[in-house]
Amino acid sequence: MIGRAYRTAQILSIDIVIGVVILLRFFCAQFGVAPGWEAYALLGGVVWLIYTTDHLRDAENKIRSSRERYLFHKNHRKSLLVVAVLVLIALCILVLFIPLVIFLGGLALAIFSFVYLMMQHRLSRFLSKEIYVALVYSAGILMVPFLLSQTYRWDVFLLLVLLTFVNLSLFSLYEKEDDIRDKFQSIATELNGKQLEKIILLLISIGLAIAVLSINVITIYFIAGFVIYALMIIFSDWFRLNHRYRAIGDGVFLLPILFEWL
């Protein structure tokens, strides 16, 4: 029963939302800022809307797909649309209670995300969708601590982009056969497996090199994340069993809970 509940949470992107909120809390604590609960709810709601909208569109376009996520969103399309509208209304109300600087930053990200969703196929000719998602995801999380603390750590931003991109690339690598079957474009379908593995390991090495230049709580978290992803490349057969790669891969974004006392 617990396993099924967790799987449903994955299908609905609830685990992604939880990870976003935990990461936001972690970085806010490290940058010495304390946004109200509205900021957490707003970010979580926006992330859920973006992922749900993307899944609904994919489910509609990939009629023959047998993936559980697509089937769920296709079969529950009307209910999910109603929930999405209610979430959107709630987010519009929450916007009234956040600082103006965060609103403006969030508005810029929202416009960028909307343009990406509308022009995804055209933009994918220039860069993989994984890069766009990694950039928006990282900017959305770090925007609040950066703006409120007026401290802009581009090394931290780069590390989070790298960590997120590696996460997405690993998932694409593990799900390459499904993507090919469903005619789903991803970085794994554009490159062969060995090429992508080398790129992922190179990016992990770059991330580790940047992180070890200054050891602190933030960089220790990134080091732990990159090491886990390296293991997912080395022991791919084990991580592939029962979709362990997804639980552990997304679990990296829940790791900051362990750093609460550091």
PDB file of C-alpha atoms in Angstrom:
ATOM      1  CA  MET A   1       0.000   0.000   0.000  1.00  0.00           C
ATOM      2  CA  ILE A   2       2.847   2.369   0.864  1.00  0.00           C
ATOM      3  CA  GLY A   3       4.556   1.483  -2.399  1.00  0.00           C
ATOM      4  CA  ARG A   4       1.422   2.254  -4.388  1.00  0.00           C
ATOM      5  CA  ALA A   5       0.942   5.575  -2.579  1.00  0.00           C
ATOM      6  CA  TYR A   6       4.543   6.524  -3.365  1.00  0.00           C
ATOM      7  CA  ARG A   7       4.087   5.551  -7.011  1.00  0.00           C
ATOM      8  CA  THR A   8       0.956   7.716  -7.232  1.00  0.00           C
ATOM      9  CA  ALA A   9       2.893  10.608  -5.707  1.00  0.00           C
ATOM     10  CA  GLN A  10       5.531  10.156  -8.422  1.00  0.00           C
ATOM     11  CA  ILE A  11       2.918  10.053 -11.176  1.00  0.00           C
ATOM     12  CA  LEU A  12       1.350  13.277  -9.883  1.00  0.00           C
ATOM     13  CA  SER A  13       4.775  14.952  -9.488  1.00  0.00           C
ATOM     14  CA  ILE A  14       4.137  15.425  -5.768  1.00  0.00           C
ATOM     15  CA  ASP A  15       7.607  14.078  -4.977  1.00  0.00           C
ATOM     16  CA  ILE A  16       9.058  16.797  -7.233  1.00  0.00           C
ATOM     17  CA  VAL A  17       7.091  19.459  -5.352  1.00  0.00           C
ATOM     18  CA  ILE A  18       8.301  18.152  -1.990  1.00  0.00           C
ATOM     19  CA  GLY A  19      11.881  18.185  -3.250  1.00  0.00           C
ATOM     20  CA  VAL A  20      11.533  21.780  -4.454  1.00  0.00           C
ATOM     21  CA  VAL A  21      10.181  22.948  -1.103  1.00  0.00           C
ATOM     22  CA  ILE A  22      12.928  21.140   0.816  1.00  0.00           C
ATOM     23  CA  LEU A  23      15.635  22.612  -1.424  1.00  0.00           C
ATOM     24  CA  LEU A  24      14.173  26.109  -1.063  1.00  0.00           C
ATOM     25  CA  ARG A  25      14.163  25.774   2.728  1.00  0.00           C
ATOM     26  CA  PHE A  26      17.737  24.473   2.674  1.00  0.00           C
ATOM     27  CA  PHE A  27      19.123  27.316   0.572  1.00  0.00           C
ATOM     28  CA  CYS A  28      17.128  29.961   2.443  1.00  0.00           C
ATOM     29  CA  ALA A  29      18.581  28.681   5.726  1.00  0.00           C
ATOM     30  CA  GLN A  30      22.123  28.723   4.303  1.00  0.00           C
ATOM     31  CA  PHE A  31      21.690  32.254   2.944  1.00  0.00           C
ATOM     32  CA  GLY A  32      20.171  33.456   6.223  1.00  0.00           C
ATOM     33  CA  VAL A  33      16.727  34.450   4.950  1.00  0.00           C
ATOM     34  CA  ALA A  34      13.291  33.390   6.123  1.00  0.00           C
ATOM     35  CA  PRO A  35      10.539  33.842   3.529  1.00  0.00           C
ATOM     36  CA  GLY A  36       6.962  33.300   4.599  1.00  0.00           C
ATOM     37  CA  TRP A  37       5.047  30.111   3.891  1.00  0.00           C
ATOM     38  CA  GLU A  38       3.546  31.869   0.873  1.00  0.00           C
ATOM     39  CA  ALA A  39       6.864  31.629  -1.004  1.00  0.00           C
ATOM     40  CA  TYR A  40       7.042  27.872  -0.429  1.00  0.00           C
ATOM     41  CA  ALA A  41       3.428  27.348  -1.464  1.00  0.00           C
ATOM     42  CA  LEU A  42       3.849  29.547  -4.525  1.00  0.00           C
ATOM     43  CA  LEU A  43       6.974  27.760  -5.757  1.00  0.00           C
ATOM     44  CA  GLY A  44       5.524  24.315  -5.083  1.00  0.00           C
ATOM     45  CA  GLY A  45       2.276  25.195  -6.835  1.00  0.00           C
ATOM     46  CA  VAL A  46       4.003  26.662  -9.883  1.00  0.00           C
ATOM     47  CA  VAL A  47       6.270  23.619 -10.232  1.00  0.00           C
ATOM     48  CA  TRP A  48       3.282  21.271  -9.968  1.00  0.00           C
ATOM     49  CA  LEU A  49       1.383  23.259 -12.621  1.00  0.00           C
ATOM     50  CA  ILE A  50       4.334  23.194 -15.039  1.00  0.00           C
ATOM     51  CA  TYR A  51       4.924  19.450 -14.636  1.00  0.00           C
ATOM     52  CA  THR A  52       1.210  18.592 -14.779  1.00  0.00           C
ATOM     53  CA  THR A  53       0.646  20.739 -17.872  1.00  0.00           C
ATOM     54  CA  ASP A  54       3.591  19.065 -19.580  1.00  0.00           C
ATOM     55  CA  HIS A  55       2.356  15.569 -18.653  1.00  0.00           C
ATOM     56  CA  LEU A  56      -1.196  16.315 -19.818  1.00  0.00           C
ATOM     57  CA  ARG A  57       0.110  17.527 -23.152  1.00  0.00           C
ATOM     58  CA  ASP A  58       2.367  14.501 -23.550  1.00  0.00           C
ATOM     59  CA  ALA A  59      -0.477  12.154 -22.643  1.00  0.00           C
ATOM     60  CA  GLU A  60      -2.651  13.765 -25.293  1.00  0.00           C
ATOM     61  CA  ASN A  61       0.027  13.580 -27.989  1.00  0.00           C
ATOM     62  CA  LYS A  62       1.257  10.063 -27.216  1.00  0.00           C
ATOM     63  CA  ILE A  63      -1.973   8.157 -27.628  1.00  0.00           C
ATOM     64  CA  ARG A  64      -0.325   4.738 -27.900  1.00  0.00           C
ATOM     65  CA  SER A  65       2.009   5.151 -24.942  1.00  0.00           C
ATOM     66  CA  SER A  66       1.702   2.485 -22.248  1.00  0.00           C
ATOM     67  CA  ARG A  67       3.587   4.449 -19.584  1.00  0.00           C
ATOM     68  CA  GLU A  68       1.727   4.628 -16.328  1.00  0.00           C
ATOM     69  CA  ARG A  69       2.209   8.397 -15.998  1.00  0.00           C
ATOM     70  CA  TYR A  70       0.749   9.116 -19.435  1.00  0.00           C
ATOM     71  CA  LEU A  71      -2.155   6.727 -18.965  1.00  0.00           C
ATOM     72  CA  PHE A  72      -3.003   8.264 -15.587  1.00  0.00           C
ATOM     73  CA  HIS A  73      -2.999  11.819 -16.938  1.00  0.00           C
ATOM     74  CA  LYS A  74      -5.011  10.761 -19.972  1.00  0.00           C
ATOM     75  CA  ASN A  75      -7.630   8.881 -17.946  1.00  0.00           C
ATOM     76  CA  HIS A  76      -7.939  11.640 -15.334  1.00  0.00           C
ATOM     77  CA  ARG A  77      -7.533  14.588 -17.675  1.00  0.00           C
ATOM     78  CA  LYS A  78     -10.736  16.414 -16.670  1.00  0.00           C
ATOM     79  CA  SER A  79     -10.147  16.026 -12.933  1.00  0.00           C
ATOM     80  CA  LEU A  80      -6.545  17.172 -13.237  1.00  0.00           C
ATOM     81  CA  LEU A  81      -7.595  20.200 -15.296  1.00  0.00           C
ATOM     82  CA  VAL A  82     -10.094  21.208 -12.595  1.00  0.00           C
ATOM     83  CA  VAL A  83      -7.432  20.850  -9.899  1.00  0.00           C
ATOM     84  CA  ALA A  84      -4.972  22.809 -12.044  1.00  0.00           C
ATOM     85  CA  VAL A  85      -7.434  25.690 -12.406  1.00  0.00           C
ATOM     86  CA  LEU A  86      -8.045  25.738  -8.637  1.00  0.00           C
ATOM     87  CA  VAL A  87      -4.299  25.718  -7.970  1.00  0.00           C
ATOM     88  CA  LEU A  88      -3.837  28.554 -10.456  1.00  0.00           C
ATOM     89  CA  ILE A  89      -6.510  30.636  -8.700  1.00  0.00           C
ATOM     90  CA  ALA A  90      -4.886  29.978  -5.316  1.00  0.00           C
ATOM     91  CA  LEU A  91      -1.492  31.014  -6.710  1.00  0.00           C
ATOM     92  CA  CYS A  92      -2.928  34.255  -8.074  1.00  0.00           C
ATOM     93  CA  ILE A  93      -4.176  35.066  -4.570  1.00  0.00           C
ATOM     94  CA  LEU A  94      -0.829  34.149  -2.969  1.00  0.00           C
ATOM     95  CA  VAL A  95       0.979  36.529  -5.308  1.00  0.00           C
ATOM     96  CA  LEU A  96      -0.638  39.411  -3.419  1.00  0.00           C
ATOM     97  CA  PHE A  97       1.225  38.470  -0.234  1.00  0.00           C
ATOM     98  CA  ILE A  98       4.810  38.124  -1.465  1.00  0.00           C
ATOM     99  CA  PRO A  99       7.487  40.848  -1.788  1.00  0.00           C
ATOM    100  CA  LEU A 100       7.456  42.784  -5.054  1.00  0.00           C
ATOM    101  CA  VAL A 101      11.008  41.740  -5.955  1.00  0.00           C
ATOM    102  CA  ILE A 102      10.073  38.050  -5.719  1.00  0.00           C
ATOM    103  CA  PHE A 103       6.905  38.670  -7.730  1.00  0.00           C
ATOM    104  CA  LEU A 104       8.862  40.312 -10.547  1.00  0.00           C
ATOM    105  CA  GLY A 105      11.460  37.540 -10.563  1.00  0.00           C
ATOM    106  CA  GLY A 106       8.740  34.901 -10.542  1.00  0.00           C
ATOM    107  CA  LEU A 107       6.892  36.673 -13.353  1.00  0.00           C
ATOM    108  CA  ALA A 108      10.014  36.596 -15.517  1.00  0.00           C
ATOM    109  CA  LEU A 109      10.438  32.874 -14.864  1.00  0.00           C
ATOM    110  CA  ALA A 110       6.747  32.228 -15.540  1.00  0.00           C
ATOM    111  CA  ILE A 111       6.972  33.987 -18.913  1.00  0.00           C
ATOM    112  CA  PHE A 112      10.120  32.025 -19.798  1.00  0.00           C
ATOM    113  CA  SER A 113       8.427  28.753 -18.795  1.00  0.00           C
ATOM    114  CA  PHE A 114       5.303  29.583 -20.809  1.00  0.00           C
ATOM    115  CA  VAL A 115       7.349  30.391 -23.903  1.00  0.00           C
ATOM    116  CA  TYR A 116       9.281  27.153 -23.456  1.00  0.00           C
ATOM    117  CA  LEU A 117       6.101  25.066 -23.146  1.00  0.00           C
ATOM    118  CA  MET A 118       4.631  26.679 -26.262  1.00  0.00           C
ATOM    119  CA  MET A 119       7.825  26.403 -28.330  1.00  0.00           C
ATOM    120  CA  GLN A 120       9.371  23.264 -26.872  1.00  0.00           C
ATOM    121  CA  HIS A 121       9.790  21.463 -30.188  1.00  0.00           C
ATOM    122  CA  ARG A 122      11.406  24.458 -31.902  1.00  0.00           C
ATOM    123  CA  LEU A 123      13.702  25.276 -28.980  1.00  0.00           C
ATOM    124  CA  SER A 124      14.846  21.656 -28.753  1.00  0.00           C
ATOM    125  CA  ARG A 125      16.660  22.167 -32.068  1.00  0.00           C
ATOM    126  CA  PHE A 126      19.147  24.431 -30.292  1.00  0.00           C
ATOM    127  CA  LEU A 127      19.435  22.872 -26.832  1.00  0.00           C
ATOM    128  CA  SER A 128      17.995  19.759 -25.226  1.00  0.00           C
ATOM    129  CA  LYS A 129      14.870  20.191 -23.141  1.00  0.00           C
ATOM    130  CA  GLU A 130      16.840  18.928 -20.141  1.00  0.00           C
ATOM    131  CA  ILE A 131      18.974  22.088 -20.209  1.00  0.00           C
ATOM    132  CA  TYR A 132      15.939  24.394 -20.278  1.00  0.00           C
ATOM    133  CA  VAL A 133      14.284  22.520 -17.418  1.00  0.00           C
ATOM    134  CA  ALA A 134      17.494  22.531 -15.353  1.00  0.00           C
ATOM    135  CA  LEU A 135      17.891  26.298 -15.814  1.00  0.00           C
ATOM    136  CA  VAL A 136      14.291  27.165 -14.903  1.00  0.00           C
ATOM    137  CA  TYR A 137      14.221  24.694 -11.992  1.00  0.00           C
ATOM    138  CA  SER A 138      17.453  26.073 -10.506  1.00  0.00           C
ATOM    139  CA  ALA A 139      16.483  29.706 -11.044  1.00  0.00           C
ATOM    140  CA  GLY A 140      13.085  29.115  -9.430  1.00  0.00           C
ATOM    141  CA  ILE A 141      14.632  27.649  -6.284  1.00  0.00           C
ATOM    142  CA  LEU A 142      17.550  30.060  -5.864  1.00  0.00           C
ATOM    143  CA  MET A 143      15.669  33.203  -6.828  1.00  0.00           C
ATOM    144  CA  VAL A 144      14.180  33.689  -3.345  1.00  0.00           C
ATOM    145  CA  PRO A 145      17.384  33.276  -1.273  1.00  0.00           C
ATOM    146  CA  PHE A 146      19.389  35.293  -3.808  1.00  0.00           C
ATOM    147  CA  LEU A 147      16.958  38.206  -3.966  1.00  0.00           C
ATOM    148  CA  LEU A 148      16.165  38.370  -0.261  1.00  0.00           C
ATOM    149  CA  SER A 149      19.795  38.092   0.854  1.00  0.00           C
ATOM    150  CA  GLN A 150      21.062  40.188  -2.069  1.00  0.00           C
ATOM    151  CA  THR A 151      23.841  37.617  -2.357  1.00  0.00           C
ATOM    152  CA  TYR A 152      24.316  36.079  -5.774  1.00  0.00           C
ATOM    153  CA  ARG A 153      26.414  32.915  -5.708  1.00  0.00           C
ATOM    154  CA  TRP A 154      26.834  31.922  -9.314  1.00  0.00           C
ATOM    155  CA  ASP A 155      28.868  28.888  -8.278  1.00  0.00           C
ATOM    156  CA  VAL A 156      25.863  27.624  -6.321  1.00  0.00           C
ATOM    157  CA  PHE A 157      23.577  28.314  -9.277  1.00  0.00           C
ATOM    158  CA  LEU A 158      25.918  26.458 -11.632  1.00  0.00           C
ATOM    159  CA  LEU A 159      26.160  23.497  -9.245  1.00  0.00           C
ATOM    160  CA  LEU A 160      22.380  23.227  -8.980  1.00  0.00           C
ATOM    161  CA  VAL A 161      22.002  23.462 -12.762  1.00  0.00           C
ATOM    162  CA  LEU A 162      24.597  20.718 -13.206  1.00  0.00           C
ATOM    163  CA  LEU A 163      22.999  18.506 -10.548  1.00  0.00           C
ATOM    164  CA  THR A 164      19.531  18.926 -12.074  1.00  0.00           C
ATOM    165  CA  PHE A 165      20.765  18.380 -15.632  1.00  0.00           C
ATOM    166  CA  VAL A 166      22.608  15.215 -14.599  1.00  0.00           C
ATOM    167  CA  ASN A 167      19.438  13.984 -12.863  1.00  0.00           C
ATOM    168  CA  LEU A 168      17.318  14.536 -15.977  1.00  0.00           C
ATOM    169  CA  SER A 169      19.954  13.053 -18.281  1.00  0.00           C
ATOM    170  CA  LEU A 170      20.247   9.940 -16.132  1.00  0.00           C
ATOM    171  CA  PHE A 171      16.491   9.422 -16.221  1.00  0.00           C
ATOM    172  CA  SER A 172      16.535   9.873 -20.001  1.00  0.00           C
ATOM    173  CA  LEU A 173      19.312   7.307 -20.238  1.00  0.00           C
ATOM    174  CA  TYR A 174      17.394   4.771 -18.164  1.00  0.00           C
ATOM    175  CA  GLU A 175      14.168   5.387 -20.099  1.00  0.00           C
ATOM    176  CA  LYS A 176      15.677   5.582 -23.582  1.00  0.00           C
ATOM    177  CA  GLU A 177      13.861   2.513 -24.934  1.00  0.00           C
ATOM    178  CA  ASP A 178      10.509   3.855 -23.731  1.00  0.00           C
ATOM    179  CA  ASP A 179      11.254   7.248 -25.293  1.00  0.00           C
ATOM    180  CA  ILE A 180      12.098   5.667 -28.633  1.00  0.00           C
ATOM    181  CA  ARG A 181       8.943   3.537 -28.555  1.00  0.00           C
ATOM    182  CA  ASP A 182       6.755   6.542 -27.747  1.00  0.00           C
ATOM    183  CA  LYS A 183       8.630   8.811 -30.192  1.00  0.00           C
ATOM    184  CA  PHE A 184       9.503  11.025 -27.253  1.00  0.00           C
ATOM    185  CA  GLN A 185      12.435  13.365 -27.822  1.00  0.00           C
ATOM    186  CA  SER A 186      15.079  13.456 -25.094  1.00  0.00           C
ATOM    187  CA  ILE A 187      18.817  13.852 -24.805  1.00  0.00           C
ATOM    188  CA  ALA A 188      19.131  10.052 -24.688  1.00  0.00           C
ATOM    189  CA  THR A 189      17.420   9.673 -28.059  1.00  0.00           C
ATOM    190  CA  GLU A 190      19.732  12.270 -29.612  1.00  0.00           C
ATOM    191  CA  LEU A 191      22.953  10.647 -28.379  1.00  0.00           C
ATOM    192  CA  ASN A 192      24.052   7.048 -28.051  1.00  0.00           C
ATOM    193  CA  GLY A 193      24.302   5.566 -24.583  1.00  0.00           C
ATOM    194  CA  LYS A 194      28.103   5.654 -24.310  1.00  0.00           C
ATOM    195  CA  GLN A 195      28.260   9.288 -25.427  1.00  0.00           C
ATOM    196  CA  LEU A 196      25.688  10.342 -22.874  1.00  0.00           C
ATOM    197  CA  GLU A 197      27.398   8.388 -20.093  1.00  0.00           C
ATOM    198  CA  LYS A 198      30.682  10.169 -20.854  1.00  0.00           C
ATOM    199  CA  ILE A 199      28.950  13.559 -20.844  1.00  0.00           C
ATOM    200  CA  ILE A 200      27.243  12.809 -17.524  1.00  0.00           C
ATOM    201  CA  LEU A 201      30.507  11.656 -15.926  1.00  0.00           C
ATOM    202  CA  LEU A 202      32.281  14.761 -17.277  1.00  0.00           C
ATOM    203  CA  LEU A 203      29.617  17.045 -15.796  1.00  0.00           C
ATOM    204  CA  ILE A 204      29.774  15.181 -12.479  1.00  0.00           C
ATOM    205  CA  SER A 205      33.561  15.680 -12.465  1.00  0.00           C
ATOM    206  CA  ILE A 206      33.141  19.404 -13.169  1.00  0.00           C
ATOM    207  CA  GLY A 207      30.555  19.696 -10.413  1.00  0.00           C
ATOM    208  CA  LEU A 208      32.773  17.906  -7.913  1.00  0.00           C
ATOM    209  CA  ALA A 209      35.748  20.093  -8.887  1.00  0.00           C
ATOM    210  CA  ILE A 210      33.725  23.267  -8.293  1.00  0.00           C
ATOM    211  CA  ALA A 211      32.268  21.965  -5.032  1.00  0.00           C
ATOM    212  CA  VAL A 212      35.573  20.967  -3.424  1.00  0.00           C
ATOM    213  CA  LEU A 213      37.023  24.446  -3.987  1.00  0.00           C
ATOM    214  CA  SER A 214      35.106  25.635  -0.918  1.00  0.00           C
ATOM    215  CA  ILE A 215      33.896  23.076   1.598  1.00  0.00           C
ATOM    216  CA  ASN A 216      30.763  24.159   3.435  1.00  0.00           C
ATOM    217  CA  VAL A 217      27.299  22.774   4.063  1.00  0.00           C
ATOM    218  CA  ILE A 218      26.066  23.712   0.589  1.00  0.00           C
ATOM    219  CA  THR A 219      28.984  22.157  -1.290  1.00  0.00           C
ATOM    220  CA  ILE A 220      28.914  19.026   0.891  1.00  0.00           C
ATOM    221  CA  TYR A 221      25.326  18.513  -0.239  1.00  0.00           C
ATOM    222  CA  PHE A 222      26.325  18.838  -3.891  1.00  0.00           C
ATOM    223  CA  ILE A 223      29.260  16.463  -3.444  1.00  0.00           C
ATOM    224  CA  ALA A 224      26.910  13.845  -1.957  1.00  0.00           C
ATOM    225  CA  GLY A 225      24.487  14.300  -4.846  1.00  0.00           C
ATOM    226  CA  PHE A 226      27.117  14.003  -7.556  1.00  0.00           C
ATOM    227  CA  VAL A 227      28.621  10.899  -5.928  1.00  0.00           C
ATOM    228  CA  ILE A 228      25.196   9.214  -5.883  1.00  0.00           C
ATOM    229  CA  TYR A 229      24.688  10.008  -9.562  1.00  0.00           C
ATOM    230  CA  ALA A 230      28.134   8.645 -10.408  1.00  0.00           C
ATOM    231  CA  LEU A 231      27.166   5.392  -8.688  1.00  0.00           C
ATOM    232  CA  MET A 232      23.993   5.317 -10.784  1.00  0.00           C
ATOM    233  CA  ILE A 233      26.196   5.237 -13.890  1.00  0.00           C
ATOM    234  CA  ILE A 234      28.640   2.641 -12.553  1.00  0.00           C
ATOM    235  CA  PHE A 235      26.000   0.275 -11.138  1.00  0.00           C
ATOM    236  CA  SER A 236      23.229   0.980 -13.652  1.00  0.00           C
ATOM    237  CA  ASP A 237      21.937  -2.605 -13.710  1.00  0.00           C
ATOM    238  CA  TRP A 238      21.202  -2.550  -9.970  1.00  0.00           C
ATOM    239  CA  PHE A 239      19.524   0.855 -10.109  1.00  0.00           C
ATOM    240  CA  ARG A 240      17.388  -0.253 -13.049  1.00  0.00           C
ATOM    241  CA  LEU A 241      15.695  -2.992 -10.993  1.00  0.00           C
ATOM    242  CA  ASN A 242      12.172  -2.004  -9.896  1.00  0.00           C
ATOM    243  CA  HIS A 243      12.843   1.580 -11.050  1.00  0.00           C
ATOM    244  CA  ARG A 244      15.238   2.184  -8.165  1.00  0.00           C
ATOM    245  CA  TYR A 245      16.922   4.876 -10.234  1.00  0.00           C
ATOM    246  CA  ARG A 246      13.869   7.132 -10.047  1.00  0.00           C
ATOM    247  CA  ALA A 247      13.346   6.861  -6.287  1.00  0.00           C
ATOM    248  CA  ILE A 248      17.043   7.318  -5.511  1.00  0.00           C
ATOM    249  CA  GLY A 249      17.638   9.883  -8.248  1.00  0.00           C
ATOM    250  CA  ASP A 250      14.824  12.149  -7.060  1.00  0.00           C
ATOM    251  CA  GLY A 251      15.777  11.324  -3.482  1.00  0.00           C
ATOM    252  CA  VAL A 252      18.932  13.399  -3.987  1.00  0.00           C
ATOM    253  CA  PHE A 253      16.723  16.494  -3.830  1.00  0.00           C
ATOM    254  CA  LEU A 254      15.414  15.352  -0.442  1.00  0.00           C
ATOM    255  CA  LEU A 255      18.913  15.002   1.035  1.00  0.00           C
ATOM    256  CA  PRO A 256      18.955  18.537   2.520  1.00  0.00           C
ATOM    257  CA  ILE A 257      16.748  17.177   5.307  1.00  0.00           C
ATOM    258  CA  LEU A 258      19.885  15.443   6.616  1.00  0.00           C
ATOM    259  CA  PHE A 259      21.734  18.768   6.661  1.00  0.00           C
ATOM    260  CA  GLU A 260      19.309  20.518   9.013  1.00  0.00           C
ATOM    261  CA  TRP A 261      21.664  19.985  11.929  1.00  0.00           C
ATOM    262  CA  LEU A 262      24.920  20.870  10.161  1.00  0.00           C
TER     263      LEU A 262
END
